[in-house]
Amino acid sequence: MPTNPTIGVFDSGFGGLTVLRALLPRIPGAHYIYLGDTARLPYGAKSQTTIARYAVESARFLEQRGADYLVIACNTATALALPEIRAAVSIPVVGVIEPGAKAAAAALIHKICHPEPSAKDLLSHPGDTTQSVLVLATQATVHSHAYRNACAHLGLHTTEKACPLLVPLVEEGWTDHAVTRDVLRIYLTEALSLSAPQAVLLGCTHYPLIAAEITAMLRTLGSSAEVIDSAEATAAEVARQVDISPLAETAPATFECFATDSVEKFQRLGSHFLGQPIPRVELLDLGG
Amino acid sequence: MPTNPTIGVFDSGFGGLTVLRALLPRIPGAHYIYLGDTARLPYGAKSQTTIARYAVESARFLEQRGADYLVIACNTATALALPEIRAAVSIPVVGVIEPGAKAAAAALIHKICHPEPSAKDLLSHPGDTTQSVLVLATQATVHSHAYRNACAHLGLHTTEKACPLLVPLVEEGWTDHAVTRDVLRIYLTEALSLSAPQAVLLGCTHYPLIAAEITAMLRTLGSSAEVIDSAEATAAEVARQVDISPLAETAPATFECFATDSVEKFQRLGSHFLGQPIPRVELLDLGG
């Protein structure tokens, strides 16, 4: 009889809890170990060598702790250190970028089979027949072009738009707020002036918390693009890799959380990202 | 004949360049060495032990590099590690908090001698005769209560207001922007509902870039409080400690910059904070 799987989920902070939230209902009986390397965030401004070292330390901790699978729920670590992480552990590793790109491709194929172009799409870019994706992400993720490269492998044309204010707005708790809508209007107007995307890919683990606001603003601006949540796409990819058939009758999934600093902040802010209270966070020292 | 002084200026990032900007015109012939520990920012979320270790490493580098004076142009490092820094070096050390508190006290004394209360001040808090200061700062600085404690030593009552969105707005370059004014309106309305300050102390090195917008919004909201820039206050305190009388006829001040990561970002963003181009930034490795 197979034992229930243990799945390690790693992020530089608590944003990756949106990936854990998407995972929890998908694999019955699974146990999740979430590690937020909060003492060393943000990874975005650091060099590739430093990020790879940090990510490998975290990946090894999760493997030693008993993880059978590893989810890198961090765009920066996925973009800059996925090969190093895969080389450092002996368990399957799923990053957050490729599943997002694949979900965008699937959405576009669906749109080609069931086209519903808006008047704005046709009017503003009448000669543009390219299947194009707009990627919204942090400055660091855009700078890495990791989504553009992953989408290019699938034959998709991408426009990448850095949205530096969205993470602090979400962390301030202003998810349903006039200022956030104003900022979205500015960012999305700029992005839509450059392309007429059929899909908008949320390339940051904070953005699922304002997915509804992003969709609403796209509609206001005349775009019918489908919004793709890479947290959901990543969870779906993990569920495909884990054989859940023998587990159908087991108990609900469970989870435990580790953070490398500021346990209180992790608990307070993290519960918004997870969509449920986090009863306990354990402090972990991974060094300087 | 005395040699011109060398003054080390330290911050976790490039925000402290607003302090360097305030220093440059004050001490003729001085040479400044600025160090931004950008690889390990932000300090705000880290433990006191870690912050003290980082700050001491940076302070020692600046002393070894020839600094005769050291300016800690970083609110977090000043709040959490000033005693450790002073113990680790043998040169005079000026932090950014005490000068700000002293400047607020001086402004209040001036206001007592030359009162010009606005109608709003009198109407909303008619019985409040306390000399009170509103401190605007990051979450980490507010959490440390360093400004509240420094102001209390000077007999001032303080209200502290965390303004987490102001740093990312300034870093986005939205200093003269409708969204920034909306955010200021929200933060300042909240703060003014709790007190009627006679002085507003800018407790973050990013805020001098929006000092004019903060003053304008205070006036719009009916407050006549004076805005105190702790970068200017710190520069004035350093100038008092350095004997500049023999230097009056020497050349303009010069500066060199070091950063522990992302030299390009430092140069690009830093020039806005310094108010002039930064021709060269040297990369420095202080370890993990």
Short mmCIF file of N, CA and C in Angstrom, two decimals, chain A residues 71-126:
data_model
loop_
_atom_site.label_atom_id
_atom_site.label_comp_id
_atom_site.label_asym_id
_atom_site.label_seq_id
_atom_site.Cartn_x
_atom_site.Cartn_y
_atom_site.Cartn_z
N VAL A 71 8.23 21.63 -5.15
CA VAL A 71 7.63 22.68 -5.97
C VAL A 71 8.37 24.00 -5.69
N ILE A 72 8.96 24.59 -6.73
CA ILE A 72 9.65 25.87 -6.56
C ILE A 72 8.61 26.96 -6.87
N ALA A 73 7.96 27.43 -5.80
CA ALA A 73 6.85 28.39 -5.94
C ALA A 73 7.38 29.82 -5.91
N CYS A 74 8.48 30.05 -6.59
CA CYS A 74 9.20 31.33 -6.56
C CYS A 74 9.67 31.60 -7.98
N ASN A 75 9.19 32.69 -8.57
CA ASN A 75 9.54 32.99 -9.95
C ASN A 75 11.03 33.22 -10.12
N THR A 76 11.65 33.96 -9.19
CA THR A 76 13.07 34.29 -9.35
C THR A 76 13.93 33.02 -9.26
N ALA A 77 13.65 32.17 -8.25
CA ALA A 77 14.44 30.94 -8.11
C ALA A 77 14.21 30.01 -9.29
N THR A 78 12.98 29.94 -9.80
CA THR A 78 12.71 29.11 -10.97
C THR A 78 13.47 29.65 -12.18
N ALA A 79 13.42 30.97 -12.37
CA ALA A 79 14.04 31.58 -13.54
C ALA A 79 15.56 31.42 -13.52
N LEU A 80 16.15 31.51 -12.32
CA LEU A 80 17.62 31.60 -12.26
C LEU A 80 18.32 30.37 -11.70
N ALA A 81 17.59 29.42 -11.10
CA ALA A 81 18.30 28.35 -10.41
C ALA A 81 17.67 26.97 -10.57
N LEU A 82 16.73 26.77 -11.50
CA LEU A 82 16.08 25.47 -11.62
C LEU A 82 17.07 24.34 -11.94
N PRO A 83 18.02 24.51 -12.87
CA PRO A 83 18.97 23.43 -13.14
C PRO A 83 19.82 23.07 -11.91
N GLU A 84 20.26 24.10 -11.16
CA GLU A 84 21.07 23.85 -9.96
C GLU A 84 20.25 23.10 -8.90
N ILE A 85 18.97 23.46 -8.74
CA ILE A 85 18.13 22.78 -7.76
C ILE A 85 17.93 21.32 -8.17
N ARG A 86 17.62 21.09 -9.45
CA ARG A 86 17.41 19.71 -9.94
C ARG A 86 18.65 18.87 -9.74
N ALA A 87 19.85 19.47 -9.92
CA ALA A 87 21.10 18.72 -9.77
C ALA A 87 21.38 18.41 -8.30
N ALA A 88 20.83 19.22 -7.38
CA ALA A 88 21.18 19.10 -5.96
C ALA A 88 20.30 18.11 -5.20
N VAL A 89 19.14 17.75 -5.75
CA VAL A 89 18.23 16.83 -5.04
C VAL A 89 17.91 15.64 -5.95
N SER A 90 17.38 14.59 -5.34
CA SER A 90 17.10 13.38 -6.13
C SER A 90 15.59 13.13 -6.26
N ILE A 91 14.78 14.17 -6.03
CA ILE A 91 13.32 14.05 -6.16
C ILE A 91 12.86 14.92 -7.32
N PRO A 92 11.66 14.64 -7.89
CA PRO A 92 11.17 15.47 -9.01
C PRO A 92 10.95 16.92 -8.57
N VAL A 93 11.31 17.86 -9.45
CA VAL A 93 11.19 19.28 -9.14
C VAL A 93 10.31 19.96 -10.19
N VAL A 94 9.28 20.68 -9.73
CA VAL A 94 8.41 21.45 -10.63
C VAL A 94 8.59 22.94 -10.33
N GLY A 95 8.93 23.71 -11.35
CA GLY A 95 9.02 25.17 -11.19
C GLY A 95 7.70 25.82 -11.52
N VAL A 96 7.64 27.15 -11.39
CA VAL A 96 6.37 27.85 -11.52
C VAL A 96 6.19 28.46 -12.92
N ILE A 97 7.26 28.46 -13.72
CA ILE A 97 7.20 29.20 -14.99
C ILE A 97 6.67 28.35 -16.14
N GLU A 98 7.24 27.13 -16.32
CA GLU A 98 6.82 26.31 -17.45
C GLU A 98 5.33 25.96 -17.39
N PRO A 99 4.78 25.57 -16.22
CA PRO A 99 3.34 25.30 -16.17
C PRO A 99 2.49 26.51 -16.57
N GLY A 100 2.93 27.71 -16.18
CA GLY A 100 2.21 28.93 -16.56
C GLY A 100 2.22 29.13 -18.07
N ALA A 101 3.39 28.94 -18.68
CA ALA A 101 3.51 29.09 -20.13
C ALA A 101 2.64 28.06 -20.85
N LYS A 102 2.67 26.80 -20.34
CA LYS A 102 1.84 25.74 -20.97
C LYS A 102 0.35 26.06 -20.85
N ALA A 103 -0.06 26.59 -19.70
CA ALA A 103 -1.48 26.94 -19.52
C ALA A 103 -1.88 28.07 -20.46
N ALA A 104 -0.95 29.01 -20.69
CA ALA A 104 -1.24 30.09 -21.64
C ALA A 104 -1.41 29.52 -23.04
N ALA A 105 -0.52 28.59 -23.41
CA ALA A 105 -0.61 27.97 -24.73
C ALA A 105 -1.94 27.24 -24.88
N ALA A 106 -2.35 26.49 -23.84
CA ALA A 106 -3.61 25.75 -23.89
C ALA A 106 -4.79 26.71 -24.03
N ALA A 107 -4.74 27.83 -23.34
CA ALA A 107 -5.82 28.81 -23.42
C ALA A 107 -5.91 29.39 -24.83
N LEU A 108 -4.75 29.63 -25.45
CA LEU A 108 -4.75 30.20 -26.79
C LEU A 108 -5.29 29.20 -27.81
N ILE A 109 -4.92 27.92 -27.65
CA ILE A 109 -5.45 26.88 -28.56
C ILE A 109 -6.97 26.83 -28.44
N HIS A 110 -7.46 26.93 -27.18
CA HIS A 110 -8.90 26.95 -26.96
C HIS A 110 -9.53 28.16 -27.65
N LYS A 111 -8.85 29.30 -27.56
CA LYS A 111 -9.39 30.53 -28.17
C LYS A 111 -9.42 30.42 -29.69
N ILE A 112 -8.40 29.73 -30.26
CA ILE A 112 -8.37 29.58 -31.71
C ILE A 112 -9.57 28.73 -32.17
N CYS A 113 -9.87 27.69 -31.36
CA CYS A 113 -11.01 26.82 -31.71
C CYS A 113 -12.35 27.50 -31.44
N HIS A 114 -12.36 28.41 -30.45
CA HIS A 114 -13.62 29.09 -30.09
C HIS A 114 -13.39 30.60 -30.05
N PRO A 115 -13.17 31.21 -31.19
CA PRO A 115 -12.78 32.64 -31.18
C PRO A 115 -13.92 33.56 -30.77
N GLU A 116 -13.60 34.49 -29.90
CA GLU A 116 -14.56 35.54 -29.54
C GLU A 116 -13.80 36.86 -29.46
N PRO A 117 -13.22 37.33 -30.56
CA PRO A 117 -12.43 38.56 -30.47
C PRO A 117 -13.31 39.75 -30.13
N SER A 118 -12.82 40.60 -29.28
CA SER A 118 -13.58 41.81 -28.96
C SER A 118 -13.36 42.82 -30.08
N ALA A 119 -14.28 43.79 -30.18
CA ALA A 119 -14.16 44.83 -31.20
C ALA A 119 -12.83 45.55 -31.06
N LYS A 120 -12.43 45.82 -29.79
CA LYS A 120 -11.18 46.54 -29.52
C LYS A 120 -9.97 45.76 -30.07
N ASP A 121 -9.96 44.42 -29.83
CA ASP A 121 -8.86 43.58 -30.30
C ASP A 121 -8.70 43.75 -31.82
N LEU A 122 -9.85 43.72 -32.53
CA LEU A 122 -9.80 43.76 -33.99
C LEU A 122 -9.46 45.15 -34.50
N LEU A 123 -10.01 46.17 -33.81
CA LEU A 123 -9.82 47.53 -34.29
C LEU A 123 -8.39 48.01 -34.08
N SER A 124 -7.84 47.71 -32.89
CA SER A 124 -6.55 48.32 -32.57
C SER A 124 -5.39 47.61 -33.26
N HIS A 125 -5.52 46.33 -33.50
CA HIS A 125 -4.42 45.61 -34.15
C HIS A 125 -5.00 44.74 -35.27
N PRO A 126 -5.60 45.36 -36.31
CA PRO A 126 -6.33 44.58 -37.31
C PRO A 126 -5.44 43.59 -38.07
#
